[in-house]
GROMACS .gro file of C-alpha atoms in nm:
model
   86
    1ILE     CA    1   0.000   0.000   0.000
    2ASP     CA    2   0.137   0.336  -0.101
    3ASP     CA    3   0.011   0.638   0.090
    4ASN     CA    4   0.203   0.888  -0.122
    5ASN     CA    5  -0.081   0.916  -0.371
    6ASP     CA    6  -0.217   1.240  -0.230
    7SER     CA    7  -0.473   1.325  -0.493
    8SER     CA    8  -0.669   1.585  -0.302
    9SER     CA    9  -0.909   1.655  -0.587
   10SER     CA   10  -1.041   1.298  -0.596
   11GLY     CA   11  -0.996   1.214  -0.228
   12PHE     CA   12  -0.823   0.885  -0.304
   13LYS     CA   13  -0.507   0.866  -0.098
   14TYR     CA   14  -0.403   0.497  -0.070
   15THR     CA   15  -0.290   0.288  -0.366
   16VAL     CA   16  -0.282  -0.093  -0.356
   17TRP     CA   17  -0.016  -0.261  -0.570
   18CYS     CA   18   0.032  -0.632  -0.644
   19SER     CA   19   0.364  -0.809  -0.687
   20ASP     CA   20   0.531  -1.137  -0.608
   21GLY     CA   21   0.891  -1.249  -0.613
   22TYR     CA   22   1.176  -1.380  -0.406
   23ASP     CA   23   1.440  -1.206  -0.200
   24PRO     CA   24   1.801  -1.296  -0.282
   25ASP     CA   25   1.786  -1.600  -0.051
   26GLY     CA   26   2.048  -1.809  -0.231
   27TRP     CA   27   1.793  -2.078  -0.317
   28HIS     CA   28   1.560  -1.918  -0.571
   29SER     CA   29   1.686  -1.741  -0.881
   30TYR     CA   30   1.684  -1.369  -0.809
   31GLU     CA   31   1.599  -1.137  -1.095
   32GLY     CA   32   1.574  -0.819  -0.896
   33PRO     CA   33   1.270  -0.672  -0.726
   34PRO     CA   34   0.937  -0.786  -0.871
   35THR     CA   35   0.736  -0.557  -1.093
   36LYS     CA   36   0.442  -0.383  -0.931
   37GLU     CA   37   0.096  -0.408  -1.086
   38PHE     CA   38  -0.164  -0.143  -1.005
   39ASP     CA   39  -0.474  -0.283  -0.834
   40SER     CA   40  -0.689  -0.004  -0.687
   41VAL     CA   41  -0.705   0.325  -0.495
   42TRP     CA   42  -0.893   0.397  -0.173
   43LYS     CA   43  -0.987   0.696   0.038
   44LYS     CA   44  -0.929   0.524   0.373
   45LYS     CA   45  -0.628   0.327   0.493
   46GLU     CA   46  -0.855   0.061   0.647
   47GLU     CA   47  -1.021   0.000   0.308
   48ALA     CA   48  -0.685  -0.028   0.135
   49ASN     CA   49  -0.558  -0.271   0.399
   50ALA     CA   50  -0.874  -0.482   0.362
   51ARG     CA   51  -0.817  -0.500  -0.016
   52ALA     CA   52  -0.449  -0.592   0.034
   53GLU     CA   53  -0.550  -0.867   0.278
   54TYR     CA   54  -0.808  -0.999   0.031
   55LEU     CA   55  -0.546  -1.009  -0.246
   56PHE     CA   56  -0.295  -1.183  -0.021
   57TYR     CA   57  -0.533  -1.455   0.096
   58TRP     CA   58  -0.752  -1.507  -0.211
   59LYS     CA   59  -0.549  -1.396  -0.515
   60ASN     CA   60  -0.204  -1.522  -0.418
   61PRO     CA   61   0.004  -1.657  -0.710
   62TRP     CA   62   0.062  -1.992  -0.541
   63GLY     CA   63  -0.303  -2.098  -0.556
   64LEU     CA   64  -0.318  -2.151  -0.181
   65GLU     CA   65  -0.632  -2.100   0.021
   66SER     CA   66  -0.626  -1.880   0.331
   67MET     CA   67  -0.620  -2.178   0.568
   68GLU     CA   68  -0.315  -2.322   0.390
   69ILE     CA   69  -0.119  -2.001   0.440
   70ASP     CA   70  -0.178  -1.988   0.816
   71ASP     CA   71   0.074  -2.213   0.996
   72ASN     CA   72  -0.160  -2.296   1.283
   73ASN     CA   73  -0.482  -2.331   1.080
   74GLU     CA   74  -0.654  -2.126   1.351
   75VAL     CA   75  -0.772  -1.840   1.132
   76GLU     CA   76  -1.150  -1.816   1.129
   77MET     CA   77  -1.281  -1.606   0.843
   78SER     CA   78  -1.643  -1.565   0.742
   79THR     CA   79  -1.659  -1.524   0.364
   80ASN     CA   80  -1.913  -1.528   0.087
   81SER     CA   81  -1.878  -1.730  -0.236
   82GLU     CA   82  -1.637  -1.474  -0.388
   83GLY     CA   83  -1.405  -1.490  -0.087
   84LEU     CA   84  -1.500  -1.148   0.047
   85LYS     CA   85  -1.540  -1.102   0.418
   86GLY     CA   86  -1.900  -1.083   0.524
   0.00000   0.00000   0.00000
């Protein structure tokens, strides 16, 4: 989330970007920082964070579901059929 998008005329202040890649960990091939893909802009930080969380859990490039990402499998999330929190 980038809060430097101070577009006072529109009121949208927070930009959500998508990217995935590896740090130079010595195991994966490192091709530099991943490219950022624009996703959306929001007026409130809470809305932008909610969108970023949605993207992380439901649109991750590994095809994992939210319960597979959590190490303890203790995350309880109420979602509708599109994966949005309800």
